[in-house]
Coordinates of C-alpha atoms and ligand atoms in Angstrom, one line a residue:
X773 CA -19.2 -49.4 -11.3
X774 CA -22.7 -50.2 -10.1
X775 CA -24.3 -53.2 -8.5
X776 CA -26.9 -55.4 -10.2
X777 CA -29.0 -58.0 -8.6
X778 CA -31.8 -60.0 -10.0
X779 CA -33.7 -63.3 -9.2
X780 CA -36.4 -65.6 -10.0
X781 CA -37.6 -67.7 -7.1
X782 CA -40.5 -70.2 -7.1
X783 CA -43.5 -69.3 -4.9
X784 CA -41.8 -66.4 -3.2
X785 CA -42.0 -62.6 -3.5
X786 CA -38.4 -61.6 -4.4
X787 CA -38.4 -57.9 -3.5
X788 CA -36.9 -58.5 0.0
X789 CA -34.3 -60.8 -1.5
X790 CA -33.3 -58.1 -4.0
X791 CA -33.1 -55.5 -1.3
X792 CA -30.8 -57.8 0.8
X793 CA -28.7 -58.5 -2.4
X794 CA -28.4 -54.8 -3.1
X795 CA -27.2 -54.2 0.4
X796 CA -24.4 -56.6 -0.1
X797 CA -23.4 -54.8 -3.3
X798 CA -23.6 -51.3 -1.9
X799 CA -19.9 -51.0 -1.9
X800 CA -20.1 -50.8 -5.7
X801 CA -22.2 -47.7 -5.7
X802 CA -24.6 -45.9 -3.4
X803 CA -25.9 -42.7 -4.9
X804 CA -29.3 -44.0 -5.8
X805 CA -31.0 -47.4 -6.1
X806 CA -34.2 -49.1 -7.3
X807 CA -36.0 -52.3 -7.9
X808 CA -38.5 -53.6 -10.5
X809 CA -40.6 -56.8 -10.4
X810 CA -43.2 -58.5 -12.5
X811 CA -46.5 -59.7 -11.1
X812 CA -49.5 -61.0 -13.1
X813 CA -48.2 -59.5 -16.3
X814 CA -47.6 -56.1 -14.9
X815 CA -44.3 -54.2 -14.2
X816 CA -43.7 -52.6 -10.8
X817 CA -40.9 -50.1 -10.3
X818 CA -39.6 -48.2 -7.2
X819 CA -36.5 -46.0 -7.2
X820 CA -35.0 -43.1 -5.4
X821 CA -31.9 -41.0 -4.6
X822 CA -29.5 -41.8 -1.7
X823 CA -28.2 -44.9 0.1
X824 CA -30.3 -48.0 0.1
X825 CA -31.4 -47.7 3.7
X826 CA -32.7 -44.2 3.1
X827 CA -34.5 -45.1 -0.1
X828 CA -36.0 -48.2 1.5
X829 CA -37.2 -46.1 4.5
X830 CA -38.9 -43.7 2.1
X831 CA -40.4 -46.1 -0.4
X832 CA -40.4 -49.6 1.1
X833 CA -38.4 -51.4 -1.5
X834 CA -39.3 -54.8 -0.1
X835 CA -43.0 -54.7 -0.8
X836 CA -43.1 -55.0 -4.6
X837 CA -45.1 -58.1 -5.6
X838 CA -43.8 -60.9 -7.8
X839 CA -41.4 -63.8 -8.1
X840 CA -39.2 -62.2 -10.7
X841 CA -37.3 -59.0 -10.2
X842 CA -34.2 -56.9 -10.7
X843 CA -32.5 -54.2 -8.6
X844 CA -29.6 -51.8 -8.9
X845 CA -27.4 -49.7 -6.7
X846 CA -25.8 -46.9 -8.7
X847 CA -22.4 -45.2 -9.0
X848 CA -23.3 -42.5 -11.5
X849 CA -21.4 -42.5 -14.8
X850 CA -23.8 -40.6 -17.1
X851 CA -26.2 -38.2 -15.5
X852 CA -26.1 -36.9 -12.0
X853 CA -27.6 -38.9 -9.1
X854 CA -31.3 -38.0 -9.5
X855 CA -34.4 -40.1 -9.3
X856 CA -34.8 -39.9 -13.1
X857 CA -31.3 -41.2 -13.6
X858 CA -31.7 -44.0 -11.0
X859 CA -32.2 -47.5 -12.4
X860 CA -34.3 -49.5 -13.4
X861 CA -35.0 -47.6 -16.6
X862 CA -38.1 -48.4 -18.6
X863 CA -39.5 -48.1 -22.2
X864 CA -42.2 -45.7 -23.3
X865 CA -45.0 -48.0 -22.3
X866 CA -43.5 -49.0 -18.9
X867 CA -43.4 -52.7 -19.7
X868 CA -39.7 -53.3 -20.0
X869 CA -37.2 -52.6 -17.1
X870 CA -33.5 -52.6 -17.4
X871 CA -30.6 -52.3 -14.9
X872 CA -27.1 -51.8 -16.2
X873 CA -23.5 -51.6 -15.1
X874 CA -21.0 -50.2 -17.5
X875 CA -20.8 -47.6 -20.2
X876 CA -22.6 -47.6 -23.5
X877 CA -20.3 -45.7 -25.8
X878 CA -22.7 -45.1 -28.7
X879 CA -25.7 -44.1 -26.6
X880 CA -26.0 -40.6 -28.1
X881 CA -26.3 -41.9 -31.6
X882 CA -28.8 -44.6 -30.5
X883 CA -30.8 -42.1 -28.5
X884 CA -31.1 -39.7 -31.5
X885 CA -32.3 -42.5 -33.8
X886 CA -34.8 -43.6 -31.2
X887 CA -36.1 -40.1 -30.5
X888 CA -36.5 -39.7 -34.3
X889 CA -38.8 -42.7 -34.1
X890 CA -40.9 -41.1 -31.4
X891 CA -39.3 -42.6 -28.2
X892 CA -39.5 -40.3 -25.2
X893 CA -36.5 -40.4 -22.8
X894 CA -36.9 -39.5 -19.1
X895 CA -33.3 -39.6 -18.0
X896 CA -29.8 -38.5 -19.0
X897 CA -28.3 -41.9 -18.7
X898 CA -26.7 -44.1 -21.4
X899 CA -28.7 -47.1 -20.0
X900 CA -32.2 -45.8 -21.1
X901 CA -31.5 -46.5 -24.7
X902 CA -31.7 -50.3 -23.9
X903 CA -35.4 -50.6 -23.0
X904 CA -36.3 -48.3 -25.8
X905 CA -34.3 -50.3 -28.3
X906 CA -35.9 -53.5 -27.2
X907 CA -39.3 -51.9 -27.4
X908 CA -38.5 -50.7 -30.9
X909 CA -37.5 -54.2 -32.1
X910 CA -40.6 -55.7 -30.5
X911 CA -42.7 -53.1 -32.3
X912 CA -41.1 -54.4 -35.5
X913 CA -42.5 -57.8 -34.7
X914 CA -39.8 -59.6 -32.8
X915 CA -40.5 -61.6 -29.6
X916 CA -38.9 -60.4 -26.3
X917 CA -35.9 -62.7 -26.5
X918 CA -35.0 -62.0 -30.1
X919 CA -35.5 -58.3 -29.4
X920 CA -33.0 -58.4 -26.6
X921 CA -30.4 -60.1 -28.8
X922 CA -30.9 -57.6 -31.6
X923 CA -30.8 -54.7 -29.2
X924 CA -27.5 -55.7 -27.5
X925 CA -25.9 -56.3 -30.9
X926 CA -26.3 -52.6 -31.5
X927 CA -24.5 -51.5 -28.3
X928 CA -20.9 -50.6 -28.1
X929 CA -19.0 -50.4 -24.8
X930 CA -19.3 -52.4 -21.6
X931 CA -22.5 -53.6 -20.3
X932 CA -23.9 -56.0 -17.7
X933 CA -27.7 -55.9 -18.0
X934 CA -30.6 -57.5 -16.3
X935 CA -33.9 -57.1 -18.1
X936 CA -37.5 -58.0 -17.4
X937 CA -40.6 -57.6 -19.5
X938 CA -44.2 -57.6 -18.3
X939 CA -45.1 -60.2 -21.0
X940 CA -42.3 -62.6 -20.3
X941 CA -42.2 -65.0 -17.3
X942 CA -38.5 -64.7 -16.8
X943 CA -35.5 -62.5 -17.1
X944 CA -32.7 -61.7 -19.7
X945 CA -29.1 -61.1 -18.5
X946 CA -26.4 -59.9 -20.7
X947 CA -22.6 -59.7 -20.1
X948 CA -20.2 -57.6 -22.1
X949 CA -16.9 -56.6 -20.3
X950 CA -18.7 -55.6 -17.1
X951 CA -19.0 -58.5 -14.6
X952 CA -22.1 -60.6 -14.2
X953 CA -22.5 -64.0 -12.6
X954 CA -25.4 -66.4 -12.2
X955 CA -26.1 -68.3 -9.0
X956 CA -28.0 -71.5 -9.4
X957 CA -30.0 -72.4 -6.3
X958 CA -32.4 -75.1 -5.4
X959 CA -35.4 -72.9 -5.5
X960 CA -34.3 -70.1 -7.8
X961 CA -31.8 -68.5 -10.0
X962 CA -29.9 -65.4 -9.1
X963 CA -27.9 -62.9 -11.1
X964 CA -25.5 -60.3 -9.7
X965 CA -22.4 -58.2 -10.4
X966 CA -20.6 -60.1 -7.7
X967 CA -20.9 -63.5 -6.1
X968 CA -21.3 -62.3 -2.4
X969 CA -24.7 -60.8 -3.3
X970 CA -26.3 -64.3 -3.6
X971 CA -23.9 -66.3 -1.5
X972 CA -26.5 -66.8 1.3
X973 CA -28.7 -68.6 -1.2
X974 CA -26.3 -70.6 -3.3
X975 CA -22.7 -71.3 -3.9
X976 CA -23.1 -72.8 -7.3
X977 CA -21.9 -70.2 -9.7
X978 CA -21.8 -69.7 -13.5
X979 CA -19.4 -67.1 -14.7
X980 CA -20.9 -65.6 -17.8
X981 CA -18.6 -64.7 -20.7
X982 CA -18.5 -61.7 -22.9
X983 CA -21.4 -61.8 -25.4
X984 CA -23.5 -64.1 -23.2
X985 CA -27.2 -63.5 -23.0
X986 CA -28.9 -65.8 -20.4
X987 CA -32.6 -66.3 -20.6
X988 CA -33.8 -67.4 -17.2
X989 CA -37.2 -69.0 -16.8
X990 CA -39.0 -70.8 -13.9
X991 CA -37.9 -74.2 -15.4
X992 CA -34.2 -73.3 -16.0
X993 CA -32.1 -71.2 -18.3
X994 CA -30.3 -71.2 -21.6
X995 CA -27.4 -69.1 -22.7
X996 CA -27.0 -67.6 -26.1
X997 CA -23.8 -65.9 -27.1
X998 CA -24.5 -62.9 -29.5
X999 CA -20.9 -62.7 -30.6
X1000 CA -20.7 -66.3 -31.6
X1001 CA -24.3 -66.3 -32.8
X1002 CA -25.2 -69.6 -31.2
X1003 CA -26.3 -71.2 -28.0
X1004 CA -23.4 -72.0 -25.5
X1005 CA -23.0 -74.1 -22.4
X1006 CA -21.3 -72.7 -19.4
X1007 CA -20.1 -75.0 -16.6
X1008 CA -21.3 -74.3 -13.1
X1009 CA -18.7 -74.4 -10.3
X1010 CA -19.1 -74.6 -6.6
X1011 CA -17.2 -72.0 -4.6
X1012 CA -16.1 -72.3 -1.0
X1013 CA -15.4 -68.7 -0.1
X1014 CA -16.7 -67.3 3.1
X1015 CA -19.1 -64.3 2.7
X1016 CA -16.3 -62.0 3.9
X1017 CA -13.8 -63.3 1.3
X1018 CA -16.4 -63.2 -1.4
X1019 CA -17.0 -59.5 -1.0
X1020 CA -13.4 -59.0 -2.1
X1021 CA -13.8 -61.5 -5.0
X1022 CA -11.6 -63.9 -3.1
X1023 CA -8.8 -61.3 -2.6
X1024 CA -7.5 -61.0 1.0
X1025 CA -7.8 -57.2 0.9
X1026 CA -9.7 -54.6 -1.1
X1027 CA -6.3 -52.9 -2.0
X1028 CA -5.1 -56.1 -3.8
X1029 CA -8.5 -56.5 -5.5
X1030 CA -8.3 -52.9 -6.6
X1031 CA -4.7 -53.3 -7.8
X1032 CA -5.9 -56.1 -10.0
X1033 CA -8.9 -54.1 -11.2
X1034 CA -6.6 -51.6 -12.9
X1035 CA -6.7 -53.0 -16.4
X1036 CA -10.5 -52.8 -16.4
X1037 CA -10.6 -49.3 -15.0
X1038 CA -8.0 -48.2 -17.6
X1039 CA -10.3 -49.6 -20.3
X1040 CA -13.1 -47.4 -18.9
X1041 CA -10.9 -44.3 -19.2
X1042 CA -10.7 -45.1 -22.9
X1043 CA -14.5 -44.7 -23.2
X1044 CA -14.7 -41.1 -22.1
X1045 CA -16.6 -38.7 -24.1
X1046 CA -13.9 -37.0 -26.2
X1047 CA -16.0 -33.8 -26.4
X1048 CA -15.4 -32.9 -22.8
X1049 CA -11.6 -33.6 -23.0
X1050 CA -11.5 -31.5 -26.1
X1051 CA -13.3 -28.6 -24.4
X1052 CA -10.9 -28.9 -21.5
X1053 CA -7.9 -29.0 -23.8
X1054 CA -9.1 -25.8 -25.6
X1055 CA -9.8 -23.9 -22.4
X1056 CA -6.4 -24.8 -21.0
X1057 CA -4.7 -23.9 -24.2
X1058 CA -6.3 -20.4 -24.4
X1059 CA -5.6 -19.7 -20.7
X1060 CA -3.1 -17.0 -19.8
X1061 CA -2.2 -19.1 -16.8
X1062 CA -3.1 -22.7 -16.1
X1063 CA -2.8 -24.6 -12.9
X1064 CA -3.6 -28.1 -11.7
X1065 CA -4.5 -28.4 -8.0
X1066 CA -4.8 -31.6 -6.0
X1067 CA -3.7 -33.4 -2.8
X1068 CA -1.9 -36.6 -2.1
X1069 CA -2.0 -39.2 -4.8
X1070 CA -4.1 -37.0 -7.1
X1071 CA -1.3 -34.4 -6.9
X1072 CA 1.2 -37.0 -8.1
X1073 CA -1.1 -37.6 -11.1
X1074 CA -1.0 -33.9 -11.8
X1075 CA 2.7 -33.7 -11.5
X1076 CA 3.2 -36.5 -14.0
X1077 CA 0.7 -35.0 -16.5
X1078 CA 2.1 -31.5 -16.2
X1079 CA 5.3 -32.9 -17.7
X1080 CA 3.3 -34.6 -20.4
X1081 CA 1.4 -31.3 -21.1
X1082 CA 4.6 -29.3 -21.4
X1083 CA 6.5 -31.9 -23.3
X1084 CA 3.8 -32.8 -25.8
X1085 CA 1.6 -29.7 -26.0
X1086 CA 4.3 -27.1 -25.1
X1087 CA 1.9 -25.6 -22.5
X1088 CA 2.9 -25.0 -18.9
X1089 CA 0.2 -26.2 -16.6
X1090 CA 1.6 -25.7 -13.1
X1091 CA 0.9 -28.5 -10.6
X1092 CA 0.2 -27.0 -7.2
X1093 CA -0.5 -28.8 -3.9
X1094 CA -4.0 -27.5 -3.2
X1095 CA -3.3 -26.3 0.3
X1096 CA -0.6 -24.1 -1.1
X1097 CA -2.6 -22.5 -3.9
X1098 CA -4.5 -19.6 -2.4
X1099 CA -1.6 -18.2 -0.4
X1100 CA 0.9 -18.4 -3.2
X1101 CA -1.0 -17.9 -6.4
X1102 CA -4.4 -16.7 -5.2
X1103 CA -3.7 -13.0 -5.6
X1104 CA -3.2 -13.0 -9.3
X1105 CA -5.8 -15.5 -10.4
X1106 CA -8.4 -13.9 -12.7
X1107 CA -10.8 -14.5 -15.6
X1108 CA -7.9 -15.6 -17.9
X1109 CA -6.8 -18.3 -15.4
X1110 CA -7.8 -21.9 -15.8
X1111 CA -7.7 -24.2 -12.8
X1112 CA -7.9 -27.9 -13.3
X1113 CA -8.8 -29.6 -10.0
X1114 CA -8.1 -33.3 -9.7
X1115 CA -9.8 -35.2 -6.9
X1116 CA -10.8 -38.8 -6.7
X1117 CA -13.5 -38.0 -4.2
X1118 CA -14.3 -34.6 -5.5
X1119 CA -14.8 -33.5 -1.9
X1120 CA -11.2 -32.8 -0.5
X1121 CA -11.5 -29.6 1.5
X1122 CA -8.2 -28.1 0.4
X1123 CA -8.8 -28.8 -3.3
X1124 CA -12.3 -27.3 -3.1
X1125 CA -11.0 -24.2 -1.2
X1126 CA -8.6 -23.5 -4.1
X1127 CA -11.5 -24.0 -6.5
X1128 CA -13.8 -21.7 -4.6
X1129 CA -11.1 -19.0 -4.4
X1130 CA -10.3 -19.2 -8.1
X1131 CA -14.0 -19.3 -9.1
X1132 CA -14.7 -16.2 -7.1
X1133 CA -12.0 -14.4 -9.0
X1134 CA -13.6 -15.4 -12.3
X1135 CA -11.2 -18.3 -13.2
X1136 CA -12.5 -21.2 -15.3
X1137 CA -12.7 -24.3 -13.3
X1138 CA -12.2 -27.8 -14.8
X1139 CA -12.4 -31.0 -12.9
X1140 CA -11.3 -34.7 -13.1
X1141 CA -13.0 -36.8 -10.5
X1142 CA -14.3 -40.3 -9.8
X1143 CA -17.5 -39.2 -8.1
X1144 CA -20.2 -37.8 -10.3
X1145 CA -22.4 -35.5 -8.2
X1146 CA -19.5 -34.6 -5.9
X1147 CA -19.0 -30.9 -5.0
X1148 CA -16.2 -30.7 -7.6
X1149 CA -18.6 -31.7 -10.4
X1150 CA -21.0 -29.0 -9.2
X1151 CA -18.3 -26.3 -9.2
X1152 CA -16.5 -27.1 -12.4
X1153 CA -17.5 -25.6 -15.7
X1154 CA -16.4 -28.8 -17.5
X1155 CA -15.5 -32.0 -15.7
X1156 CA -14.6 -35.6 -16.7
X1157 CA -15.5 -38.6 -14.6
X1158 CA -12.7 -41.1 -14.6
X1159 CA -15.1 -44.1 -14.2
X1160 CA -13.1 -46.2 -11.8
X1161 CA -16.0 -47.2 -9.5
X1162 CA -15.8 -46.8 -5.7
X1163 CA -12.4 -47.4 -4.2
X1164 CA -12.6 -49.0 -0.8
X1165 CA -8.9 -49.4 0.0
X1166 CA -7.8 -46.2 1.7
X1167 CA -4.6 -46.1 -0.3
X1168 CA -5.5 -45.0 -3.8
X1169 CA -4.3 -47.4 -6.6
X1170 CA -6.8 -47.9 -9.4
X1171 CA -7.9 -44.3 -9.2
X1172 CA -4.3 -43.1 -9.6
X1173 CA -3.7 -44.9 -12.8
X1174 CA -7.1 -43.9 -14.2
X1175 CA -6.2 -40.3 -13.4
X1176 CA -2.9 -40.7 -15.2
X1177 CA -4.7 -42.2 -18.2
X1178 CA -7.3 -39.4 -18.4
X1179 CA -4.8 -36.6 -17.9
X1180 CA -2.4 -38.1 -20.5
X1181 CA -5.2 -38.3 -23.0
X1182 CA -5.9 -34.6 -22.2
X1183 CA -2.2 -33.8 -22.9
X1184 CA -2.3 -35.6 -26.2
X1185 CA -5.5 -33.8 -27.3
X1186 CA -4.0 -30.5 -26.3
X1187 CA -0.9 -31.3 -28.3
X1188 CA -2.9 -32.2 -31.4
X1189 CA -5.2 -29.1 -31.2
X1190 CA -2.2 -26.8 -30.6
X1191 CA -0.5 -28.3 -33.6
X1192 CA 2.5 -29.3 -31.5
X1193 CA 2.7 -32.9 -32.6
X1194 CA 2.4 -34.4 -36.1
X1195 CA -0.4 -36.8 -36.9
X1196 CA 2.0 -39.8 -37.0
X1197 CA 3.3 -39.1 -33.5
X1198 CA -0.3 -38.5 -32.3
X1199 CA -1.5 -41.8 -33.8
X1200 CA 1.5 -43.6 -32.3
X1201 CA 0.6 -42.1 -28.8
X1202 CA -3.1 -43.1 -29.1
X1203 CA -2.0 -46.7 -30.2
X1204 CA 0.1 -46.9 -27.0
X1205 CA -2.6 -45.4 -24.8
X1206 CA -5.0 -48.1 -26.1
X1207 CA -2.5 -50.8 -25.3
X1208 CA -2.0 -49.6 -21.7
X1209 CA -4.8 -51.7 -20.1
X1210 CA -3.3 -54.9 -21.6
X1211 CA 0.2 -53.8 -20.7
X1212 CA -0.9 -53.1 -17.1
X1213 CA -2.5 -56.6 -16.9
X1214 CA 0.7 -58.3 -18.0
X1215 CA 2.9 -56.1 -15.7
X1216 CA 0.7 -57.1 -12.7
X1217 CA 0.7 -60.8 -13.8
X1218 CA 4.4 -61.1 -14.5
X1219 CA 5.9 -59.1 -11.6
X1220 CA 3.6 -60.1 -8.7
X1221 CA 5.6 -63.3 -7.8
X1222 CA 8.9 -61.5 -7.7
X1223 CA 7.4 -58.7 -5.7
X1224 CA 6.1 -61.1 -3.1
X1225 CA 9.7 -62.5 -2.8
X1226 CA 11.2 -59.0 -2.6
X1227 CA 8.6 -58.0 0.0
X1228 CA 9.6 -60.9 2.2
X1229 CA 13.2 -59.9 1.9
X1230 CA 12.3 -56.4 2.9
X1231 CA 10.1 -57.0 6.0
X1232 CA 12.9 -55.8 8.3
X1233 CA 14.4 -53.0 6.1
X1234 CA 13.9 -49.8 7.9
X1235 CA 14.6 -47.0 5.4
X1236 CA 13.9 -46.7 1.7
X1237 CA 14.7 -44.2 -1.1
X1238 CA 12.6 -44.0 -4.3
X1239 CA 14.4 -42.4 -7.2
X1240 CA 12.8 -41.4 -10.4
X1241 CA 13.6 -38.4 -12.6
X1242 CA 11.6 -36.2 -15.0
X1243 CA 8.1 -37.5 -15.3
X1244 CA 8.9 -40.5 -13.1
X1245 CA 9.6 -38.3 -10.2
X1246 CA 5.8 -38.6 -9.8
X1247 CA 6.3 -42.4 -9.8
X1248 CA 8.9 -42.2 -7.1
X1249 CA 6.7 -39.9 -5.0
X1250 CA 3.7 -42.1 -5.4
X1251 CA 5.6 -45.4 -4.7
X1252 CA 7.0 -43.8 -1.6
X1253 CA 3.6 -42.5 -0.5
X1254 CA 2.1 -46.0 -0.8
X1255 CA 4.9 -47.6 1.3
X1256 CA 4.7 -44.9 3.9
X1257 CA 0.9 -45.0 4.1
X1258 CA 0.4 -48.7 4.6
X1259 CA 3.7 -50.2 5.7
X1260 CA 4.8 -47.2 7.8
X1261 CA 8.3 -47.3 6.3
X1262 CA 10.2 -44.0 6.6
X1263 CA 11.3 -43.3 3.1
X1264 CA 12.3 -40.5 0.8
X1265 CA 11.5 -39.9 -2.9
X1266 CA 13.8 -37.9 -5.0
X1267 CA 14.8 -37.2 -8.6
X1268 CA 18.4 -37.6 -7.8
X1269 CA 20.1 -39.6 -5.1
X1270 CA 23.3 -37.8 -4.0
X1271 CA 26.1 -39.2 -1.9
X1272 CA 25.1 -37.3 1.2
X1273 CA 21.6 -38.8 1.2
X1274 CA 22.8 -42.3 0.4
X1275 CA 25.4 -42.0 3.2
X1276 CA 22.7 -40.8 5.6
X1277 CA 20.4 -43.7 4.7
X1278 CA 23.3 -46.0 5.1
X1279 CA 24.0 -49.7 4.9
X1280 CA 21.0 -52.0 5.0
X1281 CA 18.6 -49.4 3.5
X1282 CA 17.1 -50.0 0.1
X1283 CA 17.0 -47.7 -2.9
X1284 CA 14.5 -48.3 -5.6
X1285 CA 15.3 -46.8 -9.0
X1286 CA 12.7 -46.2 -11.7
X1287 CA 14.7 -46.7 -14.9
X1288 CA 12.7 -46.8 -18.1
X1289 CA 15.0 -46.9 -21.1
X1290 CA 13.2 -43.9 -22.5
X1291 CA 14.4 -41.7 -19.6
X1292 CA 16.7 -38.9 -20.8
X1293 CA 18.5 -39.0 -17.4
X1294 CA 19.1 -42.7 -17.5
X1295 CA 22.9 -42.6 -17.5
X1296 CA 22.8 -40.4 -14.4
X1297 CA 20.4 -42.7 -12.6
X1298 CA 22.6 -45.7 -13.3
X1299 CA 25.6 -43.8 -12.0
X1300 CA 23.7 -43.0 -8.8
X1301 CA 22.6 -46.6 -8.5
X1302 CA 26.2 -47.7 -8.6
X1303 CA 27.1 -45.0 -6.0
X1304 CA 24.3 -46.1 -3.7
X1305 CA 25.6 -49.6 -3.8
X1306 CA 29.0 -48.3 -2.9
X1307 CA 27.4 -46.8 0.2
X1308 CA 26.1 -50.2 1.2
X1309 CA 22.5 -49.7 0.0
X1310 CA 20.6 -52.6 -1.6
X1311 CA 19.6 -51.3 -5.0
X1312 CA 16.5 -52.5 -6.8
X1313 CA 15.9 -51.3 -10.4
X1314 CA 12.6 -51.2 -12.2
X1315 CA 13.4 -51.8 -15.8
X1316 CA 12.0 -53.1 -19.1
X1317 CA 12.7 -56.5 -20.6
X1318 CA 16.1 -57.0 -22.1
X1319 CA 17.7 -54.0 -20.3
X1320 CA 21.2 -55.3 -19.7
X1321 CA 22.8 -52.0 -18.5
X1322 CA 20.5 -51.9 -15.5
X1323 CA 21.7 -55.3 -14.4
X1324 CA 25.2 -54.1 -13.8
X1325 CA 24.1 -51.1 -11.7
X1326 CA 21.7 -52.9 -9.4
X1327 CA 21.4 -55.9 -7.0
X1328 CA 18.0 -56.9 -8.0
X1329 CA 15.9 -56.1 -11.1
X1330 CA 12.2 -56.0 -11.4
X1331 CA 11.7 -56.6 -15.0
X1332 CA 8.5 -55.3 -16.5
X1333 CA 7.1 -56.8 -19.6
X1334 CA 7.0 -53.4 -21.3
X1335 CA 8.5 -52.8 -24.7
X1336 CA 11.4 -50.2 -24.6
X1337 CA 9.7 -48.2 -27.3
X1338 CA 6.9 -47.2 -24.9
X1339 CA 7.0 -43.3 -25.0
X1340 CA 8.4 -41.8 -21.8
X1341 CA 5.3 -39.7 -21.2
X1342 CA 3.3 -43.0 -20.7
X1343 CA 5.9 -44.8 -18.6
X1344 CA 4.5 -43.6 -15.2
X1345 CA 1.5 -45.8 -15.6
X1346 CA 3.1 -49.3 -15.9
X1347 CA 6.0 -48.4 -13.6
X1348 CA 3.8 -47.5 -10.6
X1349 CA 2.2 -50.9 -10.6
X1350 CA 5.1 -52.9 -9.1
X1351 CA 5.5 -50.2 -6.5
X1352 CA 1.8 -50.4 -5.4
X1353 CA 2.2 -54.2 -5.1
X1354 CA 5.5 -53.8 -3.2
X1355 CA 3.9 -51.5 -0.6
X1356 CA 1.0 -53.9 -0.3
X1357 CA 3.0 -57.0 0.2
X1358 CA 5.5 -55.3 2.6
X1359 CA 2.5 -54.2 4.7
X1360 CA 1.0 -57.7 4.7
X1361 CA 4.3 -59.3 5.5
X1362 CA 4.7 -56.9 8.4
X1363 CA 1.4 -58.2 9.8
X1364 CA -0.4 -54.9 9.1
X1365 CA -3.8 -54.4 7.4
X1366 CA -3.3 -52.4 4.2
X1367 CA -7.0 -51.7 4.0
X1368 CA -7.0 -49.9 7.3
X1369 CA -3.9 -47.8 7.7
X1370 CA -3.6 -45.9 10.9
X1371 CA -3.7 -42.1 10.9
X1372 CA -5.0 -41.9 7.4
X1373 CA -8.4 -41.0 5.9
X1374 CA -9.5 -41.7 2.4
X1375 CA -10.5 -38.1 1.9
X1376 CA -10.1 -35.1 4.1
X1377 CA -13.2 -33.1 3.8
X1378 CA -12.6 -30.6 6.6
X1379 CA -9.8 -28.1 6.8
Ligands
LIG705 C1 -6.1 -37.5 1.4 C2 -5.8 -39.0 1.4 C3 -5.0 -39.3 0.2 C4 -5.7 -38.8 -1.1 C5 -5.9 -37.3 -1.0 C6 -6.6 -36.7 -2.1 O1 -4.9 -36.8 1.7 O2 -5.2 -39.5 2.5 O3 -4.9 -40.7 0.0 O4 -4.8 -39.0 -2.2 O5 -6.6 -37.0 0.2 O6 -7.9 -37.2 -2.2 P1 -8.8 -36.9 -3.4 O7 -10.1 -37.6 -3.1 O8 -9.0 -35.4 -3.5 O9 -8.2 -37.4 -4.7

């Protein structure tokens, strides 16, 4: 996730407006930034590493000349945060500048083709193929607008782009899967990843659709859709959000916004470069001893995937809470050990300490993180960036499901490469993995209303138990952690609720059972649910559509629109979604602020 801002304003230098717009988008990324403008047929570019204020202090981002310009604040996806990798990116002649948010999946192929034709690349980004592609089409004789359309037709993946060219009095904006909105003001036209960026200038908004290419000129704009192959009309709408609400896209809290972003983030995890996952899979497979280390939510992702790795790939990869690692396993770690560290921030002190220790003893370090350029990416031999974009809510949501998706893909690749699953089973698993983003979307959509009602009924409930067995012990632990973190509800998570515990919790408490029909322990879970009811607990069961057995064992059912055929190893992903929302709504109904839980830091970088 990065932030894009561009504008064309009559009789005004736009660089200061772009700078202000980027500041309002800084929450989308802040490892580097830059601007480009056009003035008297020339392209001007400034860019640098670090937060916007720092780069501005060094370079003066607001003094570029010109009434047309684009800007970018980056959250690295391909290529570390360096000046070369910062946007805007330009073509060989320095006449075309591009800013981009998203992932271009086929950039390596395109780059090779372009290099073979003599193009020289300056960065390691996927984005840089775009200005060179446009340049190439223009060399073949196309005008700028036609060249943009031909270029974007060749891209695969997700891309929001703003493009300027020294010989064109205007700007091209492209939307494909990544967000991009136009703002139509009295004196100018704006384009941004998010409405709040231009809200001080206009509240008339055009939401671009996938495939749209908007050509903005001083006298107006037209939109061409490259999927439909024709010009399209998009209706402007006037929005009445306050600037504060707009920053959260109209959601009352970042946490809820991020819960709803999960389908998009999951799609991003399907665009990872398989080569790195395959390298990781092979290194883990050949290790004498393999560990996963992490803290908090990331540890729960490790726990779930260690089940997936042992079940599918028949390889034990021990999940260890990072702070426990050195003391308990440190003495026998060596060159034949592989340590996979999972950390959203890539900066958690305990996780890095385990990594440091293992590295010193010659172990191979692998990493899964959301922050390219973090310490973990510098210490790992191979790492994968989960591409979730910055997470502002202190309680992790979208980064958890993205970790699950990445690690499950790793488990399937390990299983395939170790010959532990047949190709039919592998294909089936991949089909399901590709369905997960849509499945997540419908789970969120279908269950949210029921969860709001349930949360209302639970405002006064004091104690909770979360029960999930096997791989869904991780779901129970993570559901409990969310409720504890943001609603401050004392609660336990367990794989088996016994009579003693149920009796202790007592009447008036609530037990939430995670009951996918694929669970091998289902019968036991249903028996325990009945027992819990006998002890006076209110029992909520999370189950799939059409699950009649669950109805008899519980007081309330949260029915997920998930087919019962969903393989169990994938079930933690849809089943955590209602629990995230439950924690969120209980917190809100209790009058708390889920974005600012007390006593909790997003990442703990000191020991
Ligand atoms: C802290 C936070 C947790 C987070 C954990 C791991 O404990 O309070 O919410 O899950 O760190 O963070 P990481 O960035 O390493 O995934």
